[in-house]
Amino acid sequence: MTTWQEIYHRLDPTQPLEANDERLDRDLYLNDFFRSVRTQVLINKEKNYKLLFSGHNGCGKSTFLNLLADDKEIKADFHLVKYSIKEIVDPNLADYIDLLLSVAVQVINSLPEGWTETAGRLTEKATSLAQQLQGTIQRITVEDQTTEAKAGGGIESGVALLDFLKTKFFLKFQYEEKTREEVRRQYTTKITDFITLINDILTEAEVYLNKKILILIDDTDKLPPEKGLKIFFDNGHHLASPRANILFVIDVSLSTSSQYRAISAKFNGEEFFPAVKIRERDSRETDRTKRNVAILQELVSKRVPPELIDGPVLKMAIDYSGGVVRELIRILQQAILNATGRIREDNIEYARLKIANSFNLYGRHTKILNSILNDPDWLAREEAKDDEPTVLELLYMPAIFQYRNGDEKWYRPNPILIKYLERLYPRETPLFK
């Protein structure tokens, strides 16, 4: 029999599921939306297509990417390069140069063993990049001997340059601020030459592989809103320059900003991965929302056996999740930790309160949340125009969820916070139960 401790660890809200994971509910992902994105990528493969893939933090974008990378048609048509920006740098510290550099280095590192023996021009271009990066690090070491001490030694002369790219460079780049700053300064001042070198590497890699390259960059949605705007608004034209098909993941806060139309115009396509709609905008349950609830119940059943949670208690957790998968998993993990066994309604309420208390909300936050609670279209009103930075903060937390009916967008506060808002702003009849 599965223990509650084992269930607790299976309810890890930070872990995206691989395509073969037994906990994966394929009905949540392998649907018309998945087929639409796959078709868009396949049909545009000769165009070096750049796709912006947005959605709430925790809605399942990383799992979606894992399924896309595992799709047999995608694997047949592309050489796949999938990685997380977190493997390169803390998203809070990221820069557009980091993303461009990661594209070139990760493609080089993805090539099959022995490629240097037959791909002469590709080897030449990859070696040129490695020499530039190694030279930068050697200059820093000479200027600041503490860098060598912290890194555990300089760059050994006997280490092959291309092996240095795979085994050492990103360790230094990730943990040494001076290395990051110098690499960024070097390539920012010579951005045209930098992009030309990247494109030479990508072009030669595709010639060698005899296949188009598809790059899936995960976790760029972890960038704070102001950082995301700087990277994608100020430098989106640079990110759209590499000669490869690339899918960038962005947070819903970025795709909701007033600058998003200018951002998306620099790329070829955009797709929004929505939260699962479990209520209509007026809080009604319909046949469609009931089907969505059933999908989430099936998802939970693959992690929590029925003897540990009954239907009404699970429905309560789903209502509090707002249809965002990670929120649902967080609620259940906190609840089973509190219950140390079978989950009851009071354990779900404990989880709601604990998670609600983790939000650091100020008056400017709660005022906006209450306005959206009263009016799902409030963000489109004139009075909302000066509150955009705070709204993007709330979407990133996430304290606001976005839903869609076709092309129509509407918003609702995270249900976990609604009791708190109703206490702060009493009303005779609650808008949402």
Tab-separated table of C-alpha atoms in Angstrom:
chain	number	residue	atom	x	y	z
A	1	MET	CA	0.000	0.000	0.000
A	2	THR	CA	1.277	3.479	-0.903
A	3	THR	CA	2.080	5.596	2.157
A	4	TRP	CA	1.122	9.251	2.551
A	5	GLN	CA	4.837	10.092	2.626
A	6	GLU	CA	5.281	8.558	-0.847
A	7	ILE	CA	2.242	10.478	-2.101
A	8	TYR	CA	3.708	13.702	-0.696
A	9	HIS	CA	6.847	13.238	-2.800
A	10	ARG	CA	4.816	12.320	-5.884
A	11	LEU	CA	3.038	15.659	-5.504
A	12	ASP	CA	6.067	17.740	-6.435
A	13	PRO	CA	4.745	21.001	-7.943
A	14	THR	CA	8.140	21.971	-9.374
A	15	GLN	CA	8.661	18.825	-11.440
A	16	PRO	CA	7.494	18.781	-15.077
A	17	LEU	CA	6.528	15.322	-16.281
A	18	GLU	CA	8.428	13.432	-18.956
A	19	ALA	CA	6.493	11.952	-21.876
A	20	ASN	CA	6.652	8.421	-20.408
A	21	ASP	CA	5.746	9.362	-16.807
A	22	GLU	CA	2.898	7.245	-15.429
A	23	ARG	CA	1.502	10.337	-13.672
A	24	LEU	CA	0.912	12.108	-16.982
A	25	ASP	CA	-2.692	12.663	-18.001
A	26	ARG	CA	-2.417	12.792	-21.770
A	27	ASP	CA	-5.965	14.140	-22.227
A	28	LEU	CA	-4.766	17.373	-20.652
A	29	TYR	CA	-2.050	17.847	-23.296
A	30	LEU	CA	-2.521	15.701	-26.400
A	31	ASN	CA	-5.528	17.587	-27.700
A	32	ASP	CA	-6.468	19.973	-30.512
A	33	PHE	CA	-4.166	22.639	-29.057
A	34	PHE	CA	-1.160	20.281	-29.096
A	35	ARG	CA	-1.913	19.218	-32.664
A	36	SER	CA	-2.249	22.869	-33.722
A	37	VAL	CA	1.162	23.816	-32.259
A	38	ARG	CA	2.802	20.710	-33.742
A	39	THR	CA	1.347	21.469	-37.180
A	40	GLN	CA	2.485	25.087	-36.977
A	41	VAL	CA	6.053	24.005	-36.173
A	42	LEU	CA	6.149	21.307	-38.854
A	43	ILE	CA	4.641	23.344	-41.683
A	44	ASN	CA	7.043	26.243	-41.096
A	45	LYS	CA	10.218	24.224	-40.566
A	46	GLU	CA	12.007	25.672	-43.612
A	47	LYS	CA	11.472	29.269	-42.391
A	48	ASN	CA	13.628	29.276	-39.247
A	49	TYR	CA	10.360	29.777	-37.410
A	50	LYS	CA	10.361	31.583	-34.031
A	51	LEU	CA	7.376	30.829	-31.807
A	52	LEU	CA	6.450	32.542	-28.534
A	53	PHE	CA	4.705	30.069	-26.212
A	54	SER	CA	3.036	31.782	-23.262
A	55	GLY	CA	0.962	30.777	-20.266
A	56	HIS	CA	0.762	30.887	-16.501
A	57	ASN	CA	3.700	29.680	-14.443
A	58	GLY	CA	2.712	26.123	-13.559
A	59	CYS	CA	0.030	25.571	-16.189
A	60	GLY	CA	2.020	22.728	-17.788
A	61	LYS	CA	4.195	24.381	-20.440
A	62	SER	CA	7.304	22.360	-19.539
A	63	THR	CA	5.387	19.079	-19.689
A	64	PHE	CA	3.924	20.225	-23.018
A	65	LEU	CA	7.461	20.791	-24.346
A	66	ASN	CA	8.510	17.323	-23.179
A	67	LEU	CA	5.598	15.820	-25.122
A	68	LEU	CA	6.387	17.929	-28.194
A	69	ALA	CA	10.019	16.784	-28.083
A	70	ASP	CA	8.840	13.161	-27.832
A	71	ASP	CA	6.380	13.396	-30.734
A	72	LYS	CA	7.336	10.998	-33.526
A	73	GLU	CA	6.620	13.505	-36.328
A	74	ILE	CA	8.699	16.195	-34.639
A	75	LYS	CA	11.573	13.766	-34.057
A	76	ALA	CA	11.397	12.578	-37.662
A	77	ASP	CA	11.610	16.096	-39.123
A	78	PHE	CA	14.002	17.839	-36.733
A	79	HIS	CA	17.266	17.546	-34.884
A	80	LEU	CA	15.968	18.489	-31.426
A	81	VAL	CA	17.849	20.637	-28.938
A	82	LYS	CA	15.900	21.041	-25.699
A	83	TYR	CA	17.246	22.686	-22.560
A	84	SER	CA	16.334	25.022	-19.719
A	85	ILE	CA	17.712	28.540	-19.367
A	86	LYS	CA	18.267	27.582	-15.706
A	87	GLU	CA	21.078	25.291	-16.905
A	88	ILE	CA	22.836	28.421	-18.149
A	89	VAL	CA	22.042	31.185	-15.679
A	90	ASP	CA	19.626	32.184	-12.917
A	91	PRO	CA	16.558	33.539	-14.807
A	92	ASN	CA	16.541	36.546	-12.477
A	93	LEU	CA	19.982	37.470	-13.866
A	94	ALA	CA	19.474	36.510	-17.515
A	95	ASP	CA	20.327	38.685	-20.514
A	96	TYR	CA	19.550	38.367	-24.226
A	97	ILE	CA	23.239	37.614	-24.903
A	98	ASP	CA	22.910	34.572	-22.612
A	99	LEU	CA	20.034	33.243	-24.715
A	100	LEU	CA	21.865	33.761	-28.000
A	101	LEU	CA	25.033	32.178	-26.636
A	102	SER	CA	23.096	29.211	-25.267
A	103	VAL	CA	21.594	28.539	-28.711
A	104	ALA	CA	25.040	28.160	-30.311
A	105	VAL	CA	26.683	26.218	-27.470
A	106	GLN	CA	23.764	23.831	-26.885
A	107	VAL	CA	23.549	23.009	-30.590
A	108	ILE	CA	27.290	22.246	-30.621
A	109	ASN	CA	26.919	20.084	-27.503
A	110	SER	CA	23.969	18.182	-29.030
A	111	LEU	CA	25.931	16.918	-32.039
A	112	PRO	CA	26.653	13.188	-32.264
A	113	GLU	CA	30.021	11.897	-31.107
A	114	GLY	CA	32.764	12.054	-33.683
A	115	TRP	CA	31.328	14.973	-35.657
A	116	THR	CA	34.576	16.939	-35.538
A	117	GLU	CA	36.289	14.300	-37.697
A	118	THR	CA	34.064	14.923	-40.731
A	119	ALA	CA	32.506	18.385	-40.303
A	120	GLY	CA	35.487	20.598	-41.143
A	121	ARG	CA	33.782	23.990	-41.558
A	122	LEU	CA	31.470	23.388	-38.589
A	123	THR	CA	34.473	22.451	-36.448
A	124	GLU	CA	36.215	25.656	-37.550
A	125	LYS	CA	33.258	27.865	-36.561
A	126	ALA	CA	32.617	26.064	-33.258
A	127	THR	CA	36.317	26.292	-32.393
A	128	SER	CA	36.265	30.023	-33.116
A	129	LEU	CA	33.467	30.513	-30.578
A	130	ALA	CA	35.275	28.349	-28.007
A	131	GLN	CA	38.490	30.318	-28.487
A	132	GLN	CA	36.684	33.609	-27.932
A	133	LEU	CA	35.060	32.383	-24.714
A	134	GLN	CA	38.202	30.759	-23.393
A	135	GLY	CA	40.188	33.891	-24.181
A	136	THR	CA	37.712	35.984	-22.186
A	137	ILE	CA	38.041	33.727	-19.148
A	138	GLN	CA	41.840	33.694	-19.379
A	139	ARG	CA	41.888	37.517	-19.437
A	140	ILE	CA	39.725	37.620	-16.309
A	141	THR	CA	42.013	35.129	-14.593
A	142	VAL	CA	45.036	37.276	-15.334
A	143	GLU	CA	43.264	40.425	-14.113
A	144	ASP	CA	41.835	38.847	-10.987
A	145	GLN	CA	43.686	35.890	-9.503
A	146	THR	CA	40.798	35.238	-7.068
A	147	THR	CA	38.764	34.057	-10.055
A	148	GLU	CA	41.208	31.179	-10.541
A	149	ALA	CA	41.080	30.298	-6.854
A	150	LYS	CA	37.280	30.224	-6.780
A	151	ALA	CA	37.052	28.183	-9.971
A	152	GLY	CA	39.502	25.595	-8.736
A	153	GLY	CA	42.177	26.403	-11.327
A	154	GLY	CA	42.564	28.087	-14.683
A	155	ILE	CA	41.830	26.666	-18.107
A	156	GLU	CA	44.254	23.810	-18.596
A	157	SER	CA	46.225	24.124	-21.822
A	158	GLY	CA	45.690	20.471	-22.669
A	159	VAL	CA	41.896	20.541	-22.592
A	160	ALA	CA	40.330	20.527	-26.056
A	161	LEU	CA	38.462	23.738	-26.792
A	162	LEU	CA	35.236	22.020	-27.761
A	163	ASP	CA	35.359	19.864	-24.648
A	164	PHE	CA	35.731	23.109	-22.688
A	165	LEU	CA	32.373	24.264	-24.119
A	166	LYS	CA	30.685	21.111	-22.907
A	167	THR	CA	32.276	20.639	-19.498
A	168	LYS	CA	33.501	23.955	-18.138
A	169	PHE	CA	32.223	27.107	-19.752
A	170	PHE	CA	28.654	27.244	-18.454
A	171	LEU	CA	29.774	26.312	-14.929
A	172	LYS	CA	31.890	29.447	-14.906
A	173	PHE	CA	29.228	31.501	-16.676
A	174	GLN	CA	26.543	30.423	-14.203
A	175	TYR	CA	28.448	31.086	-10.994
A	176	GLU	CA	30.925	33.851	-11.802
A	177	GLU	CA	29.415	37.308	-12.202
A	178	LYS	CA	32.586	38.779	-13.696
A	179	THR	CA	32.631	36.123	-16.430
A	180	ARG	CA	28.997	36.879	-17.319
A	181	GLU	CA	29.576	40.616	-17.418
A	182	GLU	CA	32.685	40.360	-19.596
A	183	VAL	CA	31.133	37.886	-22.058
A	184	ARG	CA	28.047	40.094	-22.381
A	185	ARG	CA	30.147	43.242	-22.838
A	186	GLN	CA	32.284	41.556	-25.478
A	187	TYR	CA	29.335	40.374	-27.588
A	188	THR	CA	27.063	43.385	-27.054
A	189	THR	CA	29.670	45.655	-28.618
A	190	LYS	CA	30.059	43.263	-31.576
A	191	ILE	CA	26.507	41.966	-31.838
A	192	THR	CA	26.463	41.745	-35.648
A	193	ASP	CA	29.628	39.638	-35.727
A	194	PHE	CA	28.295	37.518	-32.854
A	195	ILE	CA	25.018	36.719	-34.629
A	196	THR	CA	26.899	36.007	-37.866
A	197	LEU	CA	29.067	33.446	-36.044
A	198	ILE	CA	25.999	31.848	-34.436
A	199	ASN	CA	24.298	31.592	-37.818
A	200	ASP	CA	27.389	30.083	-39.403
A	201	ILE	CA	27.404	27.410	-36.676
A	202	LEU	CA	23.674	26.713	-37.117
A	203	THR	CA	23.883	26.567	-40.907
A	204	GLU	CA	26.871	24.231	-40.889
A	205	ALA	CA	25.227	22.042	-38.223
A	206	GLU	CA	22.127	21.612	-40.390
A	207	VAL	CA	24.278	20.768	-43.411
A	208	TYR	CA	26.180	18.179	-41.377
A	209	LEU	CA	23.007	16.686	-39.871
A	210	ASN	CA	21.027	16.954	-43.124
A	211	LYS	CA	18.127	18.014	-40.923
A	212	LYS	CA	16.477	21.192	-39.737
A	213	ILE	CA	17.174	22.144	-36.117
A	214	LEU	CA	14.375	22.786	-33.613
A	215	ILE	CA	15.429	24.440	-30.344
A	216	LEU	CA	13.046	24.316	-27.365
A	217	ILE	CA	14.185	26.723	-24.634
A	218	ASP	CA	12.352	26.094	-21.385
A	219	ASP	CA	11.971	28.236	-18.248
A	220	THR	CA	12.375	31.630	-19.911
A	221	ASP	CA	8.907	32.185	-18.422
A	222	LYS	CA	10.681	32.357	-15.044
A	223	LEU	CA	12.079	35.785	-15.973
A	224	PRO	CA	10.550	38.532	-13.787
A	225	PRO	CA	8.242	40.817	-15.845
A	226	GLU	CA	10.676	43.736	-16.008
A	227	LYS	CA	13.492	41.372	-17.076
A	228	GLY	CA	11.279	39.679	-19.674
A	229	LEU	CA	10.322	43.034	-21.185
A	230	LYS	CA	13.961	44.106	-21.395
A	231	ILE	CA	14.975	40.887	-23.125
A	232	PHE	CA	12.013	40.347	-25.459
A	233	PHE	CA	10.932	43.964	-26.100
A	234	ASP	CA	14.312	45.689	-26.258
A	235	ASN	CA	16.175	42.789	-27.898
A	236	GLY	CA	13.531	40.603	-29.522
A	237	HIS	CA	14.928	41.411	-32.980
A	238	HIS	CA	18.233	39.841	-31.930
A	239	LEU	CA	16.518	36.737	-30.527
A	240	ALA	CA	14.652	36.325	-33.821
A	241	SER	CA	17.926	36.401	-35.826
A	242	PRO	CA	19.377	32.862	-35.399
A	243	ARG	CA	18.890	30.616	-38.433
A	244	ALA	CA	17.029	27.827	-36.683
A	245	ASN	CA	13.523	27.042	-35.541
A	246	ILE	CA	13.191	28.181	-31.918
A	247	LEU	CA	10.373	28.027	-29.396
A	248	PHE	CA	10.685	30.555	-26.559
A	249	VAL	CA	8.555	30.094	-23.434
A	250	ILE	CA	7.257	33.305	-21.856
A	251	ASP	CA	5.064	34.078	-18.859
A	252	VAL	CA	1.474	35.277	-19.176
A	253	SER	CA	2.515	38.580	-17.607
A	254	LEU	CA	4.641	39.322	-20.689
A	255	SER	CA	1.922	38.303	-23.147
A	256	THR	CA	-0.558	40.538	-21.283
A	257	SER	CA	1.637	43.649	-21.291
A	258	SER	CA	0.785	46.625	-23.499
A	259	GLN	CA	4.126	46.070	-25.258
A	260	TYR	CA	3.342	42.505	-26.280
A	261	ARG	CA	2.022	43.404	-29.727
A	262	ALA	CA	5.366	45.049	-30.501
A	263	ILE	CA	7.189	42.007	-29.046
A	264	SER	CA	5.231	39.388	-30.986
A	265	ALA	CA	5.677	41.337	-34.240
A	266	LYS	CA	9.402	40.502	-34.067
A	267	PHE	CA	8.664	36.748	-34.054
A	268	ASN	CA	6.786	34.490	-36.465
A	269	GLY	CA	4.027	33.081	-34.295
A	270	GLU	CA	2.484	33.018	-30.840
A	271	GLU	CA	0.478	30.498	-28.855
A	272	PHE	CA	-1.157	30.750	-25.432
A	273	PHE	CA	-1.361	27.676	-23.183
A	274	PRO	CA	-4.438	28.480	-21.102
A	275	ALA	CA	-5.336	27.577	-17.556
A	276	VAL	CA	-7.988	24.851	-17.522
A	277	LYS	CA	-11.317	26.650	-17.322
A	278	ILE	CA	-13.295	25.092	-14.451
A	279	ARG	CA	-15.847	27.938	-14.181
A	280	GLU	CA	-17.296	30.323	-16.719
A	281	ARG	CA	-16.656	34.030	-16.254
A	282	ASP	CA	-19.921	34.409	-14.301
A	283	SER	CA	-18.891	31.469	-12.053
A	284	ARG	CA	-21.359	29.033	-13.670
A	285	GLU	CA	-20.498	25.384	-14.204
A	286	THR	CA	-21.262	24.124	-17.712
A	287	ASP	CA	-20.835	20.825	-19.510
A	288	ARG	CA	-17.475	22.060	-20.807
A	289	THR	CA	-16.195	23.084	-17.374
A	290	LYS	CA	-17.428	19.812	-15.876
A	291	ARG	CA	-15.407	17.905	-18.488
A	292	ASN	CA	-12.362	19.980	-17.548
A	293	VAL	CA	-12.872	19.171	-13.864
A	294	ALA	CA	-13.079	15.477	-14.777
A	295	ILE	CA	-9.719	15.756	-16.604
A	296	LEU	CA	-8.118	17.288	-13.496
A	297	GLN	CA	-9.669	14.573	-11.315
A	298	GLU	CA	-8.110	11.963	-13.585
A	299	LEU	CA	-4.764	13.768	-13.338
A	300	VAL	CA	-4.916	13.610	-9.530
A	301	SER	CA	-5.932	9.939	-9.548
A	302	LYS	CA	-2.549	9.117	-11.128
A	303	ARG	CA	-0.806	10.553	-8.045
A	304	VAL	CA	-3.243	10.163	-5.145
A	305	PRO	CA	-5.139	6.876	-4.621
A	306	PRO	CA	-8.904	7.242	-4.053
A	307	GLU	CA	-8.660	5.895	-0.500
A	308	LEU	CA	-6.747	9.042	0.447
A	309	ILE	CA	-9.188	11.592	-0.996
A	310	ASP	CA	-12.874	11.431	-1.881
A	311	GLY	CA	-14.728	13.248	-4.657
A	312	PRO	CA	-16.099	16.330	-2.838
A	313	VAL	CA	-12.745	17.035	-1.160
A	314	LEU	CA	-10.915	16.725	-4.470
A	315	LYS	CA	-13.478	19.030	-6.113
A	316	MET	CA	-12.760	21.591	-3.377
A	317	ALA	CA	-9.036	21.434	-4.163
A	318	ILE	CA	-9.701	21.804	-7.894
A	319	ASP	CA	-11.911	24.858	-7.288
A	320	TYR	CA	-9.154	26.489	-5.252
A	321	SER	CA	-6.568	25.719	-7.962
A	322	GLY	CA	-8.347	27.824	-10.572
A	323	GLY	CA	-7.500	25.166	-13.167
A	324	VAL	CA	-3.712	25.726	-12.942
A	325	VAL	CA	-2.060	22.331	-12.572
A	326	ARG	CA	0.833	23.435	-10.364
A	327	GLU	CA	-1.547	25.222	-7.976
A	328	LEU	CA	-3.626	22.043	-7.671
A	329	ILE	CA	-0.557	19.928	-6.950
A	330	ARG	CA	0.697	22.475	-4.382
A	331	ILE	CA	-2.653	22.440	-2.587
A	332	LEU	CA	-2.745	18.643	-2.425
A	333	GLN	CA	0.872	18.376	-1.286
A	334	GLN	CA	0.278	20.810	1.589
A	335	ALA	CA	-3.000	19.078	2.440
A	336	ILE	CA	-1.551	15.574	2.678
A	337	LEU	CA	1.341	16.872	4.771
A	338	ASN	CA	-1.194	18.389	7.160
A	339	ALA	CA	-3.395	15.276	7.126
A	340	THR	CA	-0.581	12.683	7.365
A	341	GLY	CA	-3.106	10.326	5.828
A	342	ARG	CA	-6.562	10.684	4.317
A	343	ILE	CA	-7.224	14.243	3.127
A	344	ARG	CA	-10.281	15.998	4.565
A	345	GLU	CA	-11.877	19.365	3.828
A	346	ASP	CA	-10.088	20.987	6.781
A	347	ASN	CA	-6.737	19.858	5.311
A	348	ILE	CA	-7.589	21.521	1.996
A	349	GLU	CA	-8.579	24.663	3.893
A	350	TYR	CA	-5.264	24.540	5.769
A	351	ALA	CA	-3.415	24.294	2.434
A	352	ARG	CA	-5.416	27.216	1.016
A	353	LEU	CA	-4.581	29.400	3.994
A	354	LYS	CA	-0.893	28.437	3.988
A	355	ILE	CA	-0.476	29.187	0.288
A	356	ALA	CA	-2.529	32.396	0.507
A	357	ASN	CA	-0.267	33.607	3.314
A	358	SER	CA	2.783	33.079	1.083
A	359	PHE	CA	1.658	35.973	-1.143
A	360	ASN	CA	3.092	39.323	-0.066
A	361	LEU	CA	0.156	41.522	-1.003
A	362	TYR	CA	0.057	45.259	-0.420
A	363	GLY	CA	-2.802	47.722	-0.759
A	364	ARG	CA	-2.070	48.363	-4.433
A	365	HIS	CA	-2.322	44.605	-5.061
A	366	THR	CA	-5.571	43.957	-3.198
A	367	LYS	CA	-7.256	47.019	-4.744
A	368	ILE	CA	-6.606	45.632	-8.243
A	369	LEU	CA	-7.567	42.085	-7.246
A	370	ASN	CA	-10.871	43.330	-5.841
A	371	SER	CA	-11.561	45.310	-9.009
A	372	ILE	CA	-11.023	42.153	-11.084
A	373	LEU	CA	-13.167	40.129	-8.686
A	374	ASN	CA	-16.000	42.571	-9.370
A	375	ASP	CA	-15.323	42.848	-13.105
A	376	PRO	CA	-13.499	40.143	-15.128
A	377	ASP	CA	-12.951	42.753	-17.883
A	378	TRP	CA	-11.438	45.374	-15.557
A	379	LEU	CA	-7.988	45.212	-17.203
A	380	ALA	CA	-9.524	46.536	-20.423
A	381	ARG	CA	-11.087	49.553	-18.655
A	382	GLU	CA	-9.643	53.063	-18.831
A	383	GLU	CA	-9.061	53.184	-15.080
A	384	ALA	CA	-6.599	50.255	-15.284
A	385	LYS	CA	-4.125	51.951	-17.634
A	386	ASP	CA	-1.799	53.319	-14.919
A	387	ASP	CA	-1.643	50.041	-12.984
A	388	GLU	CA	0.094	47.885	-15.607
A	389	PRO	CA	3.348	47.248	-13.659
A	390	THR	CA	1.365	46.010	-10.635
A	391	VAL	CA	-0.957	43.916	-12.820
A	392	LEU	CA	2.051	42.198	-14.426
A	393	GLU	CA	3.428	41.540	-10.931
A	394	LEU	CA	0.140	39.897	-9.938
A	395	LEU	CA	0.024	37.753	-13.074
A	396	TYR	CA	3.598	36.602	-12.468
A	397	MET	CA	2.957	35.632	-8.797
A	398	PRO	CA	0.356	34.238	-9.913
A	399	ALA	CA	-2.371	36.127	-8.018
A	400	ILE	CA	-4.414	36.670	-11.207
A	401	PHE	CA	-5.392	33.987	-13.726
A	402	GLN	CA	-6.255	34.602	-17.370
A	403	TYR	CA	-8.904	32.533	-19.142
A	404	ARG	CA	-10.090	32.508	-22.730
A	405	ASN	CA	-13.324	31.919	-24.604
A	406	GLY	CA	-11.960	31.743	-28.120
A	407	ASP	CA	-10.297	35.111	-28.713
A	408	GLU	CA	-12.022	36.702	-25.715
A	409	LYS	CA	-9.821	37.090	-22.622
A	410	TRP	CA	-11.047	37.538	-19.062
A	411	TYR	CA	-9.445	37.485	-15.642
A	412	ARG	CA	-10.105	36.235	-12.152
A	413	PRO	CA	-8.122	36.443	-8.897
A	414	ASN	CA	-6.433	33.238	-7.803
A	415	PRO	CA	-9.332	31.489	-5.979
A	416	ILE	CA	-7.048	30.869	-3.011
A	417	LEU	CA	-7.183	34.627	-2.339
A	418	ILE	CA	-10.920	35.229	-2.749
A	419	LYS	CA	-11.888	34.654	0.909
A	420	TYR	CA	-9.170	37.104	1.919
A	421	LEU	CA	-10.467	39.697	-0.564
A	422	GLU	CA	-14.046	39.257	0.611
A	423	ARG	CA	-12.920	39.885	4.176
A	424	LEU	CA	-10.993	43.010	3.134
A	425	TYR	CA	-13.818	44.295	0.915
A	426	PRO	CA	-17.110	43.007	2.383
A	427	ARG	CA	-20.122	42.752	0.098
A	428	GLU	CA	-23.658	41.605	0.772
A	429	THR	CA	-23.518	38.713	-1.698
A	430	PRO	CA	-20.211	37.049	-2.608
A	431	LEU	CA	-19.564	37.079	-6.349
A	432	PHE	CA	-17.808	33.719	-6.299
A	433	LYS	CA	-18.478	30.777	-4.034
